[in-house]
Short mmCIF file of C-alpha atoms in Angstrom, two decimals:
data_model
loop_
_atom_site.label_atom_id
_atom_site.label_comp_id
_atom_site.label_asym_id
_atom_site.label_seq_id
_atom_site.Cartn_x
_atom_site.Cartn_y
_atom_site.Cartn_z
CA MET A 1256 -102.08 -131.97 -153.10
CA THR A 1257 -100.00 -132.18 -150.63
CA ALA A 1258 -96.22 -133.25 -151.33
CA ALA A 1259 -94.55 -136.05 -149.50
CA VAL A 1260 -91.64 -135.56 -147.47
CA CYS A 1261 -88.90 -137.13 -147.64
CA ARG A 1262 -85.97 -137.70 -144.59
CA ALA A 1263 -82.66 -138.61 -144.03
CA ALA A 1264 -80.39 -138.42 -141.24
CA THR A 1265 -77.09 -136.90 -140.76
CA ILE A 1266 -75.25 -135.24 -137.86
CA ALA A 1267 -74.08 -131.54 -137.11
CA LEU A 1268 -71.11 -131.66 -135.23
CA ASN A 1269 -70.39 -128.53 -132.76
CA GLY A 1270 -66.77 -129.12 -131.49
CA LEU A 1271 -66.98 -132.77 -130.26
CA GLU A 1272 -70.50 -132.56 -129.62
CA GLY A 1273 -73.02 -133.97 -132.22
CA ALA A 1274 -76.68 -133.22 -132.85
CA ALA A 1275 -78.87 -135.58 -134.72
CA VAL A 1276 -80.26 -133.56 -138.00
CA GLN A 1277 -83.09 -134.79 -140.18
CA VAL A 1278 -82.88 -133.57 -143.60
CA GLU A 1279 -86.19 -133.02 -145.06
CA ALA A 1280 -86.97 -132.68 -148.70
CA ALA A 1281 -90.10 -132.26 -150.45
CA VAL A 1282 -91.27 -131.00 -153.79
CA SER A 1283 -93.86 -128.07 -154.57
CA GLN A 1284 -95.52 -126.89 -157.65
CA GLN A 1285 -93.43 -123.90 -158.74
CA LEU A 1286 -90.96 -123.20 -161.04
CA PRO A 1287 -87.91 -125.50 -161.30
CA GLY A 1288 -85.42 -124.63 -158.52
CA MET A 1289 -83.86 -125.74 -155.08
CA ALA A 1290 -83.39 -123.96 -151.86
CA ILE A 1291 -81.82 -125.05 -148.59
CA ILE A 1292 -83.12 -123.67 -145.26
CA GLY A 1293 -82.16 -124.21 -141.43
CA LEU A 1294 -79.35 -121.83 -140.87
CA PRO A 1295 -76.81 -123.31 -143.26
CA ASP A 1296 -73.43 -121.56 -143.62
CA ALA A 1297 -71.96 -120.45 -146.83
CA ALA A 1298 -70.45 -124.10 -147.78
CA LEU A 1299 -73.65 -125.72 -147.13
CA ALA A 1300 -75.80 -123.37 -149.04
CA GLU A 1301 -73.59 -124.17 -152.04
CA ALA A 1302 -74.49 -127.71 -151.49
CA LYS A 1303 -77.61 -127.06 -153.75
CA LEU A 1304 -75.39 -126.71 -156.69
CA ARG A 1305 -72.93 -129.94 -156.02
CA VAL A 1306 -75.91 -132.09 -155.39
CA ARG A 1307 -77.77 -130.84 -158.81
CA LEU A 1308 -74.25 -131.30 -160.67
CA ALA A 1309 -73.33 -134.80 -158.77
CA THR A 1310 -77.02 -136.15 -159.71
CA ALA A 1311 -76.92 -135.36 -163.29
CA GLN A 1312 -73.31 -136.81 -163.38
CA ALA A 1313 -74.87 -139.95 -161.92
CA ASP A 1314 -77.70 -140.12 -164.30
CA LEU A 1315 -79.92 -139.54 -161.39
CA PRO A 1316 -81.70 -136.35 -162.40
CA LEU A 1317 -83.63 -134.33 -159.69
CA THR A 1318 -87.39 -133.31 -160.24
CA ASN A 1319 -88.15 -130.59 -162.80
CA ARG A 1320 -90.11 -128.89 -159.87
CA PHE A 1321 -89.12 -126.51 -157.19
CA LEU A 1322 -87.42 -128.54 -154.36
CA THR A 1323 -87.22 -127.30 -150.97
CA VAL A 1324 -84.68 -129.00 -148.28
CA ASN A 1325 -84.84 -127.98 -144.82
CA LEU A 1326 -82.34 -128.98 -142.25
CA ALA A 1327 -84.32 -129.73 -138.89
CA PRO A 1328 -84.13 -128.52 -136.06
CA ALA A 1329 -83.98 -125.18 -138.02
CA ALA A 1330 -82.91 -123.37 -135.21
CA LEU A 1331 -79.42 -124.90 -135.16
CA PRO A 1332 -76.71 -123.64 -137.07
CA LYS A 1333 -75.06 -125.98 -139.17
CA GLN A 1334 -71.58 -125.80 -141.15
CA GLY A 1335 -69.71 -127.73 -143.66
CA SER A 1336 -69.86 -130.04 -146.37
CA GLY A 1337 -70.60 -133.28 -144.68
CA PHE A 1338 -74.10 -133.01 -144.99
CA ASP A 1339 -73.93 -133.20 -149.14
CA LEU A 1340 -75.00 -137.00 -149.06
CA ALA A 1341 -77.96 -136.77 -146.86
CA ILE A 1342 -79.22 -133.83 -148.97
CA ALA A 1343 -78.70 -135.62 -152.18
CA LEU A 1344 -80.39 -138.79 -150.98
CA ALA A 1345 -83.42 -136.69 -149.49
CA SER A 1346 -83.67 -134.97 -152.86
CA LEU A 1347 -83.33 -137.93 -154.60
CA ALA A 1348 -86.20 -139.65 -152.64
CA ALA A 1349 -88.14 -136.78 -152.89
CA SER A 1350 -87.67 -136.95 -156.89
CA ALA A 1351 -88.56 -140.58 -156.69
CA GLN A 1352 -85.25 -141.94 -157.59
CA LEU A 1353 -85.38 -144.16 -154.67
CA PRO A 1354 -88.07 -146.76 -153.76
CA GLY A 1355 -91.04 -145.31 -151.80
CA SER A 1356 -91.01 -148.54 -149.45
CA ASP A 1357 -91.11 -148.55 -145.43
CA ASP A 1358 -87.99 -150.34 -145.36
CA VAL A 1359 -86.10 -147.28 -147.51
CA ARG A 1360 -87.79 -144.82 -145.69
CA GLU A 1361 -86.64 -146.46 -141.97
CA ARG A 1362 -83.20 -146.89 -143.55
CA LEU A 1363 -83.04 -143.60 -144.69
CA ALA A 1364 -83.82 -142.14 -141.55
CA SER A 1365 -81.99 -144.56 -139.21
CA THR A 1366 -78.75 -144.39 -140.97
CA ALA A 1367 -76.18 -141.36 -140.26
CA HIS A 1368 -75.15 -140.20 -144.00
CA LEU A 1369 -71.83 -138.37 -143.77
CA GLY A 1370 -69.92 -137.25 -147.02
CA GLU A 1371 -68.98 -134.48 -149.41
CA LEU A 1372 -70.27 -134.83 -153.03
CA GLY A 1373 -67.78 -134.20 -156.01
CA LEU A 1374 -69.15 -132.68 -159.48
CA ASP A 1375 -68.69 -136.04 -160.84
CA GLY A 1376 -70.72 -137.90 -158.36
CA GLY A 1377 -67.74 -139.14 -155.99
CA LEU A 1378 -67.88 -139.17 -152.29
CA ARG A 1379 -65.09 -137.35 -150.17
CA ARG A 1380 -64.04 -137.57 -146.63
CA PRO A 1381 -65.79 -134.30 -144.47
CA ASP A 1382 -63.86 -132.94 -141.72
CA GLY A 1383 -63.79 -134.36 -138.39
CA LEU A 1384 -65.19 -137.83 -139.65
CA LEU A 1385 -64.39 -139.90 -136.70
CA GLY A 1386 -65.84 -137.07 -134.14
CA THR A 1387 -68.76 -137.32 -135.95
CA VAL A 1388 -69.20 -141.19 -135.99
CA VAL A 1389 -68.62 -141.06 -132.34
CA ALA A 1390 -71.31 -138.64 -131.89
CA ALA A 1391 -73.54 -140.47 -134.02
CA GLN A 1392 -73.11 -143.65 -131.89
CA ARG A 1393 -73.87 -141.52 -128.86
CA LEU A 1394 -77.24 -140.51 -130.25
CA GLY A 1395 -78.23 -143.79 -130.77
CA PHE A 1396 -76.96 -144.68 -134.57
CA THR A 1397 -75.78 -147.95 -135.44
CA ARG A 1398 -75.11 -147.83 -138.84
CA VAL A 1399 -73.38 -145.06 -140.85
CA MET A 1400 -73.05 -144.27 -144.47
CA VAL A 1401 -69.53 -142.68 -145.10
CA PRO A 1402 -67.02 -142.38 -148.37
CA ALA A 1403 -65.16 -145.51 -148.96
CA SER A 1404 -62.08 -143.53 -148.59
CA CYS A 1405 -62.70 -143.37 -144.96
CA ALA A 1406 -64.39 -146.64 -143.94
CA ALA A 1407 -61.49 -147.67 -142.02
CA GLU A 1408 -61.74 -144.56 -139.91
CA ALA A 1409 -65.43 -144.69 -139.10
CA GLY A 1410 -64.92 -148.55 -138.48
CA LEU A 1411 -62.61 -147.76 -135.52
CA VAL A 1412 -66.05 -146.89 -133.51
CA ALA A 1413 -67.06 -150.04 -131.84
CA GLY A 1414 -70.71 -151.31 -132.46
CA MET A 1415 -71.12 -149.30 -135.65
CA THR A 1416 -71.75 -150.81 -138.90
CA VAL A 1417 -70.16 -148.76 -141.94
CA VAL A 1418 -71.44 -148.68 -145.29
CA ALA A 1419 -68.97 -147.40 -147.61
CA PRO A 1420 -69.90 -146.37 -151.08
CA GLU A 1421 -67.58 -144.65 -153.32
CA THR A 1422 -69.93 -142.80 -155.33
CA LEU A 1423 -73.35 -141.21 -155.03
CA ALA A 1424 -74.75 -143.93 -157.54
CA GLN A 1425 -73.43 -146.71 -155.26
CA ALA A 1426 -75.26 -145.34 -152.53
CA VAL A 1427 -78.58 -145.23 -154.26
CA ASP A 1428 -78.04 -148.73 -155.71
CA TRP A 1429 -77.70 -149.80 -151.92
CA TYR A 1430 -81.26 -148.42 -151.18
CA ARG A 1431 -82.57 -149.92 -154.08
CA GLY A 1432 -81.30 -153.41 -152.88
CA VAL A 1433 -78.28 -153.77 -154.87
CA PRO A 1434 -75.71 -155.76 -152.40
CA MET A 1435 -72.93 -153.44 -151.04
CA GLN A 1436 -70.45 -154.96 -148.53
CA THR A 1437 -70.79 -153.56 -145.22
CA HIS A 1438 -67.88 -152.95 -143.01
CA PRO A 1439 -68.54 -153.99 -139.03
CA ALA A 1440 -66.41 -152.14 -136.45
CA ALA A 1441 -62.69 -153.24 -136.30
CA SER A 1442 -61.71 -155.71 -133.89
CA ALA A 1443 -60.58 -154.73 -130.26
CA ASP A 1444 -56.96 -155.79 -131.29
CA ALA A 1445 -56.97 -153.42 -134.10
CA ARG A 1446 -58.51 -150.25 -132.35
CA PHE A 1447 -56.56 -150.49 -129.19
CA LEU A 1448 -53.94 -153.35 -128.74
CA GLY A 1449 -52.05 -152.76 -131.55
CA ALA A 1450 -53.08 -149.29 -132.68
CA GLN A 1451 -50.50 -146.49 -132.54
CA SER A 1452 -50.39 -142.78 -133.06
CA ASP A 1453 -50.20 -141.59 -136.72
CA THR A 1454 -47.64 -139.07 -135.70
CA PRO A 1455 -44.19 -140.66 -135.87
CA ALA A 1456 -42.74 -138.13 -133.27
CA GLN A 1457 -45.13 -139.49 -130.53
CA ASP A 1458 -44.60 -143.13 -130.97
CA PRO A 1459 -42.83 -144.99 -127.70
CA GLY A 1460 -40.15 -146.45 -130.00
CA ASP A 1461 -39.14 -142.69 -131.62
CA ALA A 1462 -35.34 -141.57 -131.20
CA LEU A 1463 -36.36 -139.11 -128.44
CA ASP A 1464 -35.30 -140.80 -125.16
CA MET A 1465 -35.00 -139.71 -121.76
CA VAL A 1466 -31.37 -141.61 -121.87
CA ASP A 1467 -30.21 -138.32 -123.52
CA VAL A 1468 -30.53 -136.37 -120.55
CA VAL A 1469 -26.81 -136.44 -119.31
CA GLY A 1470 -25.75 -135.22 -115.84
CA GLN A 1471 -29.10 -134.22 -114.35
CA PRO A 1472 -30.40 -137.27 -111.86
CA GLU A 1473 -32.68 -134.86 -110.23
CA ALA A 1474 -34.37 -133.34 -113.19
CA VAL A 1475 -34.86 -136.78 -114.52
CA GLU A 1476 -36.92 -137.85 -111.06
CA ALA A 1477 -38.83 -134.77 -111.17
CA MET A 1478 -39.90 -135.52 -114.50
CA LEU A 1479 -40.79 -139.02 -113.13
CA VAL A 1480 -42.86 -137.73 -110.68
CA ALA A 1481 -44.79 -135.35 -112.90
CA ALA A 1482 -45.49 -138.07 -115.29
CA ALA A 1483 -46.39 -140.73 -112.46
CA GLY A 1484 -48.93 -138.12 -111.24
CA ARG A 1485 -49.54 -136.02 -114.33
CA HIS A 1486 -48.61 -132.61 -112.53
CA HIS A 1487 -47.91 -129.61 -114.22
CA LEU A 1488 -44.47 -128.42 -114.28
CA SER A 1489 -42.12 -125.34 -114.89
CA LEU A 1490 -38.38 -125.54 -115.83
CA VAL A 1491 -36.36 -122.26 -115.51
CA GLY A 1492 -32.95 -122.21 -116.32
CA PRO A 1493 -30.18 -120.66 -118.74
CA PRO A 1494 -30.03 -121.17 -122.21
CA GLY A 1495 -28.50 -124.67 -123.09
CA ALA A 1496 -29.50 -126.16 -119.32
CA GLY A 1497 -31.54 -128.68 -121.20
CA LYS A 1498 -35.08 -127.46 -120.37
CA THR A 1499 -36.55 -128.60 -123.96
CA LEU A 1500 -34.61 -131.52 -124.08
CA LEU A 1501 -36.22 -132.61 -120.86
CA ALA A 1502 -39.81 -131.21 -121.80
CA THR A 1503 -39.73 -133.08 -125.30
CA ARG A 1504 -38.98 -136.61 -123.75
CA LEU A 1505 -41.63 -136.41 -121.38
CA PRO A 1506 -44.22 -138.05 -123.41
CA SER A 1507 -41.73 -140.96 -123.99
CA ILE A 1508 -42.46 -142.04 -120.51
CA LEU A 1509 -45.91 -141.67 -120.41
CA PRO A 1510 -47.86 -144.83 -120.72
CA ASP A 1511 -50.62 -145.53 -123.82
CA LEU A 1512 -53.94 -143.67 -123.36
CA SER A 1513 -56.66 -145.46 -122.13
CA ASP A 1514 -59.55 -146.63 -124.49
CA ALA A 1515 -61.78 -143.80 -123.74
CA ALA A 1516 -58.83 -141.23 -123.71
CA SER A 1517 -57.56 -142.83 -127.15
CA ILE A 1518 -61.13 -142.35 -128.93
CA GLU A 1519 -61.35 -138.89 -127.71
CA ALA A 1520 -57.80 -137.65 -128.52
CA SER A 1521 -58.24 -139.52 -132.34
CA SER A 1522 -61.46 -137.34 -132.43
CA ILE A 1523 -59.74 -134.12 -131.97
CA ALA A 1524 -57.12 -135.23 -134.32
CA SER A 1525 -59.52 -135.93 -136.89
CA LEU A 1526 -61.03 -132.44 -136.70
CA GLY A 1527 -57.67 -130.62 -138.09
CA SER A 1528 -56.66 -133.91 -140.41
CA GLY A 1529 -57.71 -133.68 -144.21
CA ALA A 1530 -56.59 -137.58 -144.48
CA ALA A 1531 -58.65 -140.30 -143.09
CA LEU A 1532 -57.14 -142.01 -140.00
CA THR A 1533 -56.21 -145.60 -140.28
CA ARG A 1534 -55.74 -146.09 -136.47
CA LEU A 1535 -56.05 -144.54 -133.04
CA VAL A 1536 -54.04 -142.23 -131.56
CA ARG A 1537 -52.44 -144.36 -128.70
CA ARG A 1538 -49.92 -142.05 -127.49
CA PRO A 1539 -50.09 -138.93 -125.43
CA PRO A 1540 -50.35 -136.05 -127.99
CA PHE A 1541 -47.50 -133.25 -127.63
CA GLU A 1542 -48.07 -129.58 -128.61
CA SER A 1543 -45.44 -126.98 -128.80
CA PRO A 1544 -46.93 -123.42 -130.19
CA HIS A 1545 -44.68 -120.58 -130.69
CA HIS A 1546 -44.53 -117.77 -128.16
CA THR A 1547 -46.01 -115.56 -130.52
CA ALA A 1548 -49.46 -117.91 -130.82
CA SER A 1549 -52.36 -115.79 -130.11
CA ALA A 1550 -54.93 -116.54 -127.68
CA ALA A 1551 -57.16 -117.85 -130.07
CA ALA A 1552 -54.60 -120.43 -131.40
CA ILE A 1553 -53.70 -121.70 -127.85
CA ILE A 1554 -57.47 -121.59 -126.35
CA GLY A 1555 -59.30 -122.38 -129.61
CA GLY A 1556 -61.69 -120.10 -131.68
CA GLY A 1557 -63.33 -119.57 -135.34
CA THR A 1558 -65.26 -117.36 -137.12
CA GLY A 1559 -69.07 -117.42 -137.62
CA ASN A 1560 -70.55 -120.99 -136.93
CA VAL A 1561 -66.94 -122.68 -137.25
CA ILE A 1562 -65.15 -123.70 -133.86
CA ARG A 1563 -61.60 -124.28 -134.50
CA PRO A 1564 -59.57 -126.29 -131.50
CA GLY A 1565 -56.76 -124.70 -130.16
CA ALA A 1566 -53.30 -126.02 -128.89
CA VAL A 1567 -54.86 -126.84 -125.55
CA THR A 1568 -57.28 -128.92 -127.17
CA ARG A 1569 -55.16 -130.72 -129.67
CA ALA A 1570 -52.97 -131.58 -126.63
CA CYS A 1571 -55.48 -133.25 -124.78
CA HIS A 1572 -54.65 -136.14 -122.65
CA GLY A 1573 -51.14 -135.41 -123.51
CA VAL A 1574 -48.43 -132.54 -122.97
CA LEU A 1575 -48.79 -128.95 -123.77
CA PHE A 1576 -45.42 -127.67 -123.63
CA LEU A 1577 -44.96 -123.69 -123.66
CA ASP A 1578 -41.11 -122.93 -124.52
CA GLU A 1579 -39.91 -119.44 -123.67
CA ALA A 1580 -43.11 -119.03 -121.71
CA ALA A 1581 -42.10 -115.83 -120.33
CA GLU A 1582 -42.23 -114.57 -124.27
CA PHE A 1583 -45.92 -115.29 -124.37
CA ALA A 1584 -48.27 -112.39 -123.92
CA PRO A 1585 -49.74 -112.42 -120.30
CA LYS A 1586 -53.34 -112.68 -121.37
CA VAL A 1587 -52.39 -116.12 -123.37
CA LEU A 1588 -51.13 -117.35 -120.41
CA ASP A 1589 -53.96 -116.22 -118.06
CA ALA A 1590 -56.58 -117.65 -120.65
CA LEU A 1591 -55.05 -121.21 -119.59
CA ARG A 1592 -55.98 -120.91 -115.83
CA GLN A 1593 -59.74 -121.89 -116.28
CA PRO A 1594 -58.89 -125.06 -118.41
CA LEU A 1595 -55.95 -126.05 -115.99
CA GLU A 1596 -58.84 -126.32 -113.48
CA SER A 1597 -62.05 -127.50 -115.39
CA GLY A 1598 -60.02 -129.46 -117.94
CA VAL A 1599 -62.68 -128.07 -120.74
CA ILE A 1600 -62.52 -125.09 -122.48
CA GLU A 1601 -65.88 -123.16 -123.49
CA ILE A 1602 -65.87 -121.02 -126.71
CA HIS A 1603 -68.61 -118.40 -126.75
CA ARG A 1604 -69.42 -116.78 -130.11
CA ALA A 1605 -72.58 -114.70 -130.82
CA ARG A 1606 -74.50 -117.54 -132.49
CA MET A 1607 -72.97 -120.57 -131.28
CA ARG A 1608 -70.93 -122.14 -128.06
CA ALA A 1609 -69.01 -124.95 -127.77
CA THR A 1610 -67.42 -127.05 -125.10
CA LEU A 1611 -63.99 -128.79 -126.19
CA PRO A 1612 -61.86 -131.12 -124.09
CA ALA A 1613 -58.64 -129.60 -122.47
CA SER A 1614 -57.32 -132.05 -120.05
CA VAL A 1615 -53.50 -131.26 -120.67
CA GLN A 1616 -50.49 -131.60 -118.60
CA LEU A 1617 -48.86 -128.19 -118.83
CA ILE A 1618 -44.96 -127.72 -119.07
CA LEU A 1619 -43.65 -124.25 -118.82
CA ALA A 1620 -39.97 -123.47 -119.80
CA ALA A 1621 -38.15 -120.04 -119.28
CA ASN A 1622 -35.08 -118.26 -119.04
CA PRO A 1623 -34.21 -116.81 -115.45
CA CYS A 1624 -33.99 -113.24 -117.22
CA PRO A 1625 -34.32 -111.74 -120.22
CA CYS A 1626 -30.35 -112.32 -121.01
CA GLY A 1627 -30.63 -115.63 -119.56
CA LYS A 1628 -27.38 -115.46 -117.96
CA LEU A 1629 -28.64 -115.37 -114.42
CA GLY A 1630 -27.36 -118.13 -112.00
CA SER A 1631 -25.00 -119.64 -114.77
CA ALA A 1632 -22.26 -121.51 -113.45
CA GLU A 1633 -19.69 -119.97 -115.90
CA THR A 1634 -17.94 -116.88 -114.27
CA SER A 1635 -17.44 -115.44 -117.53
CA LEU A 1636 -21.05 -114.96 -117.89
CA GLU A 1637 -22.56 -112.08 -115.72
CA CYS A 1638 -26.27 -111.24 -115.86
CA GLU A 1639 -26.60 -107.69 -117.59
CA CYS A 1640 -30.62 -107.09 -116.80
CA PRO A 1641 -31.54 -104.72 -113.99
CA PRO A 1642 -33.24 -106.03 -110.94
CA LEU A 1643 -36.59 -104.60 -112.06
CA GLN A 1644 -36.11 -106.03 -115.51
CA ARG A 1645 -35.69 -109.45 -113.94
CA ARG A 1646 -38.82 -109.56 -111.71
CA ARG A 1647 -41.05 -107.93 -114.99
CA TYR A 1648 -39.76 -110.59 -116.94
CA LEU A 1649 -40.97 -113.59 -114.68
CA ALA A 1650 -43.73 -111.76 -113.61
CA ARG A 1651 -45.26 -112.18 -117.20
CA ILE A 1652 -46.42 -115.64 -115.82
CA SER A 1653 -48.93 -114.28 -113.39
CA GLY A 1654 -49.28 -115.56 -109.77
CA PRO A 1655 -52.70 -117.50 -110.18
CA LEU A 1656 -51.10 -119.59 -112.97
CA ALA A 1657 -47.93 -120.21 -111.12
CA ASP A 1658 -50.02 -121.24 -108.20
CA ARG A 1659 -51.49 -123.90 -110.31
CA ILE A 1660 -48.16 -125.51 -111.32
CA ASP A 1661 -47.36 -128.64 -109.05
CA LEU A 1662 -43.61 -128.74 -109.44
CA ARG A 1663 -41.03 -126.11 -110.08
CA LEU A 1664 -37.33 -127.01 -111.35
CA THR A 1665 -34.45 -124.78 -111.47
CA VAL A 1666 -32.20 -126.38 -114.35
CA ARG A 1667 -28.53 -125.67 -114.19
CA ARG A 1668 -26.02 -126.26 -116.96
CA VAL A 1669 -23.95 -129.24 -117.08
CA SER A 1670 -20.25 -128.56 -116.28
CA SER A 1671 -17.64 -129.75 -119.02
CA LEU A 1672 -15.79 -131.56 -116.11
CA LEU A 1673 -19.13 -133.78 -115.51
CA LEU A 1674 -19.17 -134.58 -118.97
CA GLN A 1675 -15.95 -136.03 -118.90
CA ASP A 1676 -16.24 -138.15 -115.77
CA ALA A 1677 -17.67 -141.51 -116.03
CA GLN A 1678 -21.23 -141.59 -116.06
CA PRO A 1679 -23.47 -143.99 -114.28
CA ALA A 1680 -25.99 -146.11 -116.45
CA ARG A 1681 -28.77 -143.43 -117.20
CA PRO A 1682 -32.31 -145.14 -117.16
CA SER A 1683 -34.22 -145.04 -120.72
CA SER A 1684 -37.60 -143.84 -121.46
CA ALA A 1685 -38.94 -147.72 -121.43
CA GLU A 1686 -37.46 -148.37 -118.01
CA LEU A 1687 -39.12 -145.24 -116.61
CA ARG A 1688 -42.26 -145.89 -118.24
CA VAL A 1689 -42.75 -149.02 -116.37
CA ARG A 1690 -42.39 -147.17 -112.93
CA VAL A 1691 -44.68 -144.43 -114.40
CA VAL A 1692 -47.28 -147.41 -115.32
CA GLU A 1693 -46.73 -149.07 -111.86
CA ALA A 1694 -47.58 -145.84 -109.96
CA ARG A 1695 -50.55 -144.89 -112.09
CA GLY A 1696 -51.72 -148.46 -111.23
CA ARG A 1697 -51.35 -148.02 -107.46
CA ALA A 1698 -53.07 -144.52 -107.56
CA ALA A 1699 -56.06 -146.21 -110.09
CA ARG A 1700 -56.67 -148.74 -107.34
CA ARG A 1701 -56.91 -146.36 -104.65
CA LEU A 1702 -59.26 -144.09 -106.50
CA ALA A 1703 -61.43 -147.30 -108.07
CA GLY A 1704 -64.81 -146.04 -107.63
CA THR A 1705 -64.26 -142.22 -108.10
CA PRO A 1706 -63.91 -139.98 -111.33
CA TRP A 1707 -60.34 -139.56 -111.15
CA ALA A 1708 -57.38 -141.73 -112.13
CA VAL A 1709 -54.63 -139.65 -111.65
CA ASN A 1710 -53.41 -137.80 -108.29
CA ALA A 1711 -53.37 -134.52 -110.28
CA ASP A 1712 -56.94 -134.76 -110.69
CA VAL A 1713 -58.31 -135.71 -107.07
CA PRO A 1714 -59.57 -132.55 -105.12
CA GLY A 1715 -57.92 -131.45 -102.24
CA ARG A 1716 -60.89 -132.03 -99.93
CA TRP A 1717 -61.01 -135.49 -100.73
CA LEU A 1718 -57.17 -136.06 -99.91
CA ARG A 1719 -58.04 -133.85 -96.53
CA GLY A 1720 -61.01 -136.00 -96.11
CA PRO A 1721 -61.50 -138.66 -93.31
CA GLU A 1722 -60.37 -141.43 -95.69
CA LEU A 1723 -56.84 -140.25 -96.85
CA ARG A 1724 -56.32 -137.45 -94.38
CA LEU A 1725 -52.59 -137.54 -92.94
CA ALA A 1726 -51.64 -136.97 -89.48
CA ARG A 1727 -50.54 -133.78 -88.58
CA THR A 1728 -47.20 -134.98 -87.48
CA GLU A 1729 -46.85 -136.13 -91.22
CA THR A 1730 -48.33 -132.65 -92.39
CA ILE A 1731 -46.24 -130.29 -90.08
CA VAL A 1732 -44.06 -128.64 -92.80
CA LEU A 1733 -46.91 -128.04 -95.08
CA ASP A 1734 -49.23 -126.83 -92.14
CA ARG A 1735 -46.26 -124.57 -91.08
CA ALA A 1736 -45.87 -123.10 -94.55
CA LEU A 1737 -49.69 -122.57 -94.77
CA ALA A 1738 -49.72 -120.68 -91.61
CA ARG A 1739 -47.04 -118.59 -92.54
CA GLY A 1740 -48.23 -117.65 -95.94
CA GLY A 1741 -45.61 -119.41 -97.80
CA ILE A 1742 -48.20 -121.64 -99.68
CA THR A 1743 -51.60 -121.06 -100.58
CA LEU A 1744 -54.61 -123.45 -99.87
CA ARG A 1745 -54.32 -124.51 -103.47
CA GLY A 1746 -50.63 -124.86 -103.10
CA TYR A 1747 -51.29 -127.01 -99.98
CA ASP A 1748 -53.63 -129.43 -101.83
CA ARG A 1749 -51.14 -129.63 -104.78
CA ALA A 1750 -48.18 -130.39 -102.55
CA LEU A 1751 -50.50 -133.03 -100.91
CA LYS A 1752 -51.15 -134.79 -104.32
CA VAL A 1753 -47.24 -134.85 -105.09
CA ALA A 1754 -46.69 -136.42 -102.06
CA TRP A 1755 -49.15 -139.05 -102.99
CA THR A 1756 -47.54 -139.62 -106.14
CA ILE A 1757 -44.06 -140.01 -104.68
CA ALA A 1758 -45.70 -142.45 -102.31
CA ASP A 1759 -47.00 -144.20 -105.54
CA LEU A 1760 -43.54 -144.62 -107.15
CA ASP A 1761 -42.08 -145.61 -103.92
CA GLY A 1762 -44.61 -148.49 -103.69
CA MET A 1763 -45.80 -146.94 -100.23
CA GLU A 1764 -49.36 -147.06 -99.03
CA ARG A 1765 -49.53 -143.67 -97.80
CA PRO A 1766 -47.11 -141.05 -97.94
CA GLY A 1767 -45.16 -140.35 -94.89
CA ARG A 1768 -43.33 -136.78 -93.46
CA HIS A 1769 -40.32 -137.57 -95.81
CA GLU A 1770 -42.52 -137.67 -98.94
CA VAL A 1771 -44.62 -134.42 -97.79
CA ALA A 1772 -41.68 -132.59 -97.30
CA ARG A 1773 -40.06 -133.50 -100.60
CA ALA A 1774 -43.10 -132.53 -102.39
CA LEU A 1775 -43.18 -129.15 -100.76
CA MET A 1776 -39.59 -128.79 -101.85
CA LEU A 1777 -40.61 -129.62 -105.50
CA ARG A 1778 -43.23 -127.31 -105.30
CA ASN A 1779 -40.78 -124.39 -104.05
CA GLY A 1780 -38.33 -124.99 -106.25
CA VAL A 1781 -35.56 -127.32 -106.40
CA ALA A 1782 -32.32 -127.19 -108.30
CA ALA A 1783 -30.96 -129.75 -110.73
#
């Protein structure tokens, strides 16, 4: 007699991309035992022990025959313990512990089951739960079953009905017809309007404020341009000049994330979060890896079938700050060139490939030389580095990477006399954020109907196209710089983007000769 095959749906997450998996369970007339097939990793292969003990604790014994569990499609590598709940329910259905009605079979196959089993039959949150629920929605699922401890996290996804049992026994009771409270998706207010980051340092009300920057109005203005157009920025100056101070305050003048960006940033945060998220990430993330970080730590990597996001992905839709950039390994810095252009990072392994988002705003900070004294205003400080050593130091930031930097700022130390003088009122981050939001609004209206939302993302060919092409009299300084080899064509296009950002900040319809000249000056390096 042919054994009946029982199926339960779940999701296999690869980076932030998901694939629907049907867990098939069937009983055969063999000695008692259990096998899981379909390219499981070590953690998933151990699920058979967790399932057997958890079902026994819940007084729901499995069949005393051989139970085969197949994870279809079999050619797709699968990892993690989030498959436990689906495996347990499919196995219990094959063991006649669940009703065999068509309604139960339909619900098993149309509900995405996500959860790790404890040996006592309890359910635990799997890694990357929010990203998995988002992937389930994209695949057409409208209902998920998750542990009760993370029902609020799953409810952050609009249009998703959440069934949240605390134990495996409660999940079985729901299929047996015992009523269980379902959790509809969170309201728009809870998901977007009132949601803020779970990281206090990223909250707009945090103590980090641009008002702390003293005596460097040109630097603050350059940071404003960078924030308004989402341009990459490099800061070069001696120790104590305020490079880190400026960079760490950049997120405080950035606007809140859009709805789509918030969901993506929250999904990335859920990959490395052991605790359930209770609200969406609404403030731009900020990542500042140490200069000894490896390429895998910055770009992402992993072993076997497990892909771990790097700093460039964790900072997606936010700021990636590389302090002491010249101390990073050159190959680590050069690995950023491709994601800076495409906004994604592809990680290839022997058995797996993952594409992760990497749309970041890069901020580099470096000393002018190894000793850090070059260009200091103090007469008592003299650079001790030979000229060749100075060139080699900054040459660690390769030309191709430097060519992708839109703004270059030379930061000088603030003199003691300037600190003693009466200072004009300095703008706060809240005031600067208003200007950034207004400038981005002008850019968004101009770019309506295109795939881009900020000036930094606009391709140069579009800015040089018939609709937005500037007159030769306005771009003459750029044309001359390109003709004499002072900038590359990429640099020409990036200077145009900065000019449009300056025009947006000034409330102008189009940039003029003054804005183009200022953009070229910011690209070539301006002293603050």
